PDB file of C-alpha atoms in Angstrom:
ATOM      1  CA  MET X  11      23.043  -1.010  -1.991  1.00 83.00           C
ATOM      2  CA  ASN X  12      22.611   1.601   0.684  1.00 89.00           C
ATOM      3  CA  THR X  13      21.054  -0.356   3.564  1.00 91.00           C
ATOM      4  CA  LYS X  14      20.335   2.716   5.688  1.00 92.00           C
ATOM      5  CA  ARG X  15      18.429   4.305   2.824  1.00 93.00           C
ATOM      6  CA  ILE X  16      16.472   1.098   2.217  1.00 94.00           C
ATOM      7  CA  ILE X  17      15.445   1.096   5.876  1.00 95.00           C
ATOM      8  CA  THR X  18      14.429   4.758   5.867  1.00 95.00           C
ATOM      9  CA  GLY X  19      12.763   4.352   2.479  1.00 96.00           C
ATOM     10  CA  GLY X  20      10.826   1.339   3.702  1.00 97.00           C
ATOM     11  CA  LEU X  21       9.680   3.173   6.823  1.00 97.00           C
ATOM     12  CA  LEU X  22       8.630   6.225   4.809  1.00 97.00           C
ATOM     13  CA  ALA X  23       6.851   4.095   2.214  1.00 98.00           C
ATOM     14  CA  GLY X  24       5.038   2.169   4.963  1.00 98.00           C
ATOM     15  CA  LEU X  25       3.976   5.420   6.595  1.00 98.00           C
ATOM     16  CA  VAL X  26       2.648   6.721   3.270  1.00 98.00           C
ATOM     17  CA  ILE X  27       0.656   3.515   2.752  1.00 98.00           C
ATOM     18  CA  PHE X  28      -0.699   3.691   6.314  1.00 98.00           C
ATOM     19  CA  LEU X  29      -1.758   7.339   6.002  1.00 98.00           C
ATOM     20  CA  LEU X  30      -3.377   6.816   2.615  1.00 98.00           C
ATOM     21  CA  ASP X  31      -5.112   3.713   3.951  1.00 97.00           C
ATOM     22  CA  TRP X  32      -6.545   5.817   6.769  1.00 97.00           C
ATOM     23  CA  LEU X  33      -7.681   8.424   4.240  1.00 98.00           C
ATOM     24  CA  ILE X  34      -9.295   5.817   1.981  1.00 97.00           C
ATOM     25  CA  HIS X  35     -10.782   3.392   4.493  1.00 96.00           C
ATOM     26  CA  GLY X  36     -11.130   5.690   7.493  1.00 95.00           C
ATOM     27  CA  LEU X  37     -12.447   8.881   5.923  1.00 96.00           C
ATOM     28  CA  MET X  38     -13.805   8.002   2.491  1.00 97.00           C
ATOM     29  CA  LEU X  39     -15.196   4.556   3.278  1.00 97.00           C
ATOM     30  CA  GLY X  40     -15.519   4.908   7.067  1.00 96.00           C
ATOM     31  CA  PRO X  41     -19.311   5.291   7.150  1.00 97.00           C
ATOM     32  CA  THR X  42     -19.732   2.275   4.865  1.00 96.00           C
ATOM     33  CA  TRP X  43     -17.432   0.123   7.016  1.00 96.00           C
ATOM     34  CA  LYS X  44     -19.300   1.305  10.143  1.00 96.00           C
ATOM     35  CA  SER X  45     -22.679   0.329   8.663  1.00 96.00           C
ATOM     36  CA  LEU X  46     -21.300  -3.131   7.824  1.00 95.00           C
ATOM     37  CA  GLU X  47     -20.063  -3.440  11.402  1.00 95.00           C
ATOM     38  CA  LEU X  48     -23.462  -2.471  12.807  1.00 96.00           C
ATOM     39  CA  VAL X  49     -25.250  -5.231  10.871  1.00 95.00           C
ATOM     40  CA  GLY X  50     -22.625  -7.814  11.828  1.00 93.00           C
ATOM     41  CA  ILE X  51     -20.880  -8.287   8.482  1.00 92.00           C
ATOM     42  CA  THR X  52     -17.521  -7.070   9.812  1.00 93.00           C
ATOM     43  CA  LYS X  53     -15.926  -7.121  13.258  1.00 93.00           C
ATOM     44  CA  SER X  54     -15.373  -3.952  15.229  1.00 92.00           C
ATOM     45  CA  PRO X  55     -11.742  -2.831  15.459  1.00 92.00           C
ATOM     46  CA  GLN X  56      -9.815  -4.235  18.426  1.00 95.00           C
ATOM     47  CA  ALA X  57      -6.968  -2.611  20.355  1.00 96.00           C
ATOM     48  CA  TYR X  58      -4.445  -4.498  18.241  1.00 97.00           C
ATOM     49  CA  THR X  59      -6.020  -3.655  14.864  1.00 95.00           C
ATOM     50  CA  MET X  60      -4.117  -0.452  14.042  1.00 96.00           C
ATOM     51  CA  PRO X  61      -0.692  -1.694  15.247  1.00 97.00           C
ATOM     52  CA  VAL X  62      -1.054  -4.876  13.177  1.00 97.00           C
ATOM     53  CA  ILE X  63      -2.126  -2.905  10.098  1.00 97.00           C
ATOM     54  CA  PHE X  64       0.768  -0.474  10.596  1.00 97.00           C
ATOM     55  CA  VAL X  65       3.343  -3.276  10.834  1.00 98.00           C
ATOM     56  CA  GLN X  66       1.854  -4.983   7.786  1.00 97.00           C
ATOM     57  CA  GLU X  67       2.035  -1.783   5.763  1.00 97.00           C
ATOM     58  CA  VAL X  68       5.600  -1.015   6.860  1.00 98.00           C
ATOM     59  CA  VAL X  69       6.580  -4.484   5.643  1.00 98.00           C
ATOM     60  CA  VAL X  70       4.942  -3.702   2.291  1.00 97.00           C
ATOM     61  CA  GLY X  71       6.848  -0.395   2.276  1.00 97.00           C
ATOM     62  CA  PHE X  72      10.154  -2.231   2.776  1.00 97.00           C
ATOM     63  CA  VAL X  73       9.355  -4.596  -0.068  1.00 97.00           C
ATOM     64  CA  LEU X  74       8.424  -1.709  -2.370  1.00 97.00           C
ATOM     65  CA  CYS X  75      11.644   0.120  -1.518  1.00 97.00           C
ATOM     66  CA  TRP X  76      13.729  -2.987  -2.028  1.00 96.00           C
ATOM     67  CA  LEU X  77      12.082  -3.716  -5.391  1.00 97.00           C
ATOM     68  CA  TYR X  78      12.709  -0.138  -6.475  1.00 97.00           C
ATOM     69  CA  VAL X  79      16.384  -0.435  -5.515  1.00 96.00           C
ATOM     70  CA  LEU X  80      16.697  -3.716  -7.424  1.00 96.00           C
ATOM     71  CA  ALA X  81      15.048  -2.215 -10.516  1.00 97.00           C
ATOM     72  CA  ARG X  82      17.209   0.936 -10.605  1.00 95.00           C
ATOM     73  CA  PRO X  83      20.151  -0.584 -12.496  1.00 94.00           C
ATOM     74  CA  SER X  84      18.002  -1.748 -15.407  1.00 96.00           C
ATOM     75  CA  LEU X  85      15.211   0.865 -15.400  1.00 96.00           C
ATOM     76  CA  GLY X  86      17.155   3.851 -14.101  1.00 94.00           C
ATOM     77  CA  PRO X  87      16.441   6.000 -11.065  1.00 92.00           C
ATOM     78  CA  GLY X  88      13.405   8.249 -10.875  1.00 93.00           C
ATOM     79  CA  PRO X  89       9.635   8.473 -11.001  1.00 95.00           C
ATOM     80  CA  LYS X  90       9.277   6.232 -14.067  1.00 96.00           C
ATOM     81  CA  THR X  91      10.833   3.305 -12.195  1.00 96.00           C
ATOM     82  CA  ALA X  92       8.718   4.060  -9.116  1.00 97.00           C
ATOM     83  CA  PHE X  93       5.607   4.091 -11.333  1.00 97.00           C
ATOM     84  CA  ILE X  94       6.502   0.733 -12.896  1.00 98.00           C
ATOM     85  CA  ILE X  95       7.331  -0.944  -9.569  1.00 98.00           C
ATOM     86  CA  GLY X  96       4.253   0.570  -7.904  1.00 98.00           C
ATOM     87  CA  THR X  97       2.031  -0.691 -10.719  1.00 98.00           C
ATOM     88  CA  MET X  98       3.519  -4.187 -10.513  1.00 98.00           C
ATOM     89  CA  ALA X  99       3.017  -4.254  -6.730  1.00 98.00           C
ATOM     90  CA  TRP X 100      -0.594  -3.101  -7.178  1.00 98.00           C
ATOM     91  CA  LEU X 101      -1.211  -5.883  -9.701  1.00 98.00           C
ATOM     92  CA  LEU X 102       0.114  -8.414  -7.178  1.00 97.00           C
ATOM     93  CA  LEU X 103      -1.479  -7.019  -4.005  1.00 96.00           C
ATOM     94  CA  TYR X 104      -4.679  -5.111  -4.689  1.00 96.00           C
ATOM     95  CA  VAL X 105      -6.088  -6.461  -7.940  1.00 97.00           C
ATOM     96  CA  PRO X 106      -6.390 -10.098  -6.764  1.00 96.00           C
ATOM     97  CA  TYR X 107      -7.921  -8.926  -3.470  1.00 93.00           C
ATOM     98  CA  GLY X 108     -10.404  -6.698  -5.329  1.00 94.00           C
ATOM     99  CA  ILE X 109     -11.396  -9.587  -7.605  1.00 95.00           C
ATOM    100  CA  THR X 110     -11.786 -11.887  -4.593  1.00 93.00           C
ATOM    101  CA  GLN X 111     -14.049  -9.348  -2.891  1.00 91.00           C
ATOM    102  CA  TRP X 112     -16.145  -9.035  -6.028  1.00 91.00           C
ATOM    103  CA  LEU X 113     -16.451 -12.800  -6.532  1.00 93.00           C
ATOM    104  CA  TRP X 114     -16.938 -14.058  -2.980  1.00 93.00           C
ATOM    105  CA  LEU X 115     -17.850 -11.331  -0.521  1.00 92.00           C
ATOM    106  CA  THR X 116     -21.087  -9.422  -0.096  1.00 89.00           C
ATOM    107  CA  LEU X 117     -19.403  -6.078   0.462  1.00 92.00           C
ATOM    108  CA  PRO X 118     -20.718  -2.960  -1.276  1.00 94.00           C
ATOM    109  CA  ALA X 119     -19.142  -2.458  -4.695  1.00 93.00           C
ATOM    110  CA  LYS X 120     -17.723   0.922  -3.745  1.00 94.00           C
ATOM    111  CA  ILE X 121     -15.480  -0.699  -1.136  1.00 95.00           C
ATOM    112  CA  GLY X 122     -13.955  -2.904  -3.809  1.00 94.00           C
ATOM    113  CA  TRP X 123     -13.566  -0.156  -6.410  1.00 95.00           C
ATOM    114  CA  ILE X 124     -12.326   2.579  -4.099  1.00 96.00           C
ATOM    115  CA  GLY X 125     -10.071   0.164  -2.196  1.00 96.00           C
ATOM    116  CA  THR X 126      -8.542  -1.242  -5.373  1.00 97.00           C
ATOM    117  CA  LEU X 127      -8.019   2.106  -7.108  1.00 97.00           C
ATOM    118  CA  GLY X 128      -6.855   3.661  -3.846  1.00 97.00           C
ATOM    119  CA  GLY X 129      -4.332   0.842  -3.598  1.00 97.00           C
ATOM    120  CA  LEU X 130      -2.870   1.945  -6.926  1.00 98.00           C
ATOM    121  CA  VAL X 131      -2.373   5.450  -5.550  1.00 98.00           C
ATOM    122  CA  GLN X 132      -0.858   3.968  -2.380  1.00 98.00           C
ATOM    123  CA  CYS X 133       1.621   1.825  -4.333  1.00 98.00           C
ATOM    124  CA  TRP X 134       2.629   4.699  -6.612  1.00 98.00           C
ATOM    125  CA  ALA X 135       3.037   7.216  -3.793  1.00 98.00           C
ATOM    126  CA  ALA X 136       4.887   4.818  -1.480  1.00 98.00           C
ATOM    127  CA  THR X 137       7.311   3.675  -4.171  1.00 98.00           C
ATOM    128  CA  TYR X 138       7.901   7.262  -5.284  1.00 97.00           C
ATOM    129  CA  VAL X 139       8.717   8.346  -1.719  1.00 97.00           C
ATOM    130  CA  ALA X 140      10.999   5.345  -1.217  1.00 96.00           C
ATOM    131  CA  GLY X 141      12.797   6.053  -4.492  1.00 94.00           C
ATOM    132  CA  TRP X 142      12.943   9.794  -3.856  1.00 92.00           C
ATOM    133  CA  GLN X 143      15.029   9.364  -0.734  1.00 89.00           C
ATOM    134  CA  TYR X 144      17.192   6.475  -1.977  1.00 88.00           C
ATOM    135  CA  ILE X 145      20.796   7.313  -2.878  1.00 78.00           C
ATOM    136  CA  GLU X 146      23.514   4.792  -3.721  1.00 76.00           C
ATOM    137  CA  LYS X 147      26.546   4.707  -1.469  1.00 68.00           C
ATOM    138  CA  ALA X 148      29.371   6.950  -2.584  1.00 55.00           C
ATOM    139  CA  PRO X 149      32.121   4.966  -4.386  1.00 54.00           C
TER     140      PRO X 149
END
């Protein structure tokens, strides 16, 4: 395994997740989140909110990159493997959270649907970027 490429892949994947998260929850769902904040359903962002989210998403990026690297020998390198790993990560991360929101929280349905489907795009894109830059060490 090429450790340097796993580190750079994880950082790139985390950055992709963070940027897509901002696009989904900041731009697309921003007004909805703001209205929930104004009526007291959610807390307003604190100074530590974005750094904590960034670190969390970089950790997810590292895991996605590592899973891609582990799957390469059996599934082969390339977008197909990234798609499979991204889908599996989405099933483990976003689907249970979306179901939990639907069952237990009083959030608008569009937050659950857009967040869950956006998570699929995040997982695919992040795993693709991580796999795109990964190269095995030369023999």
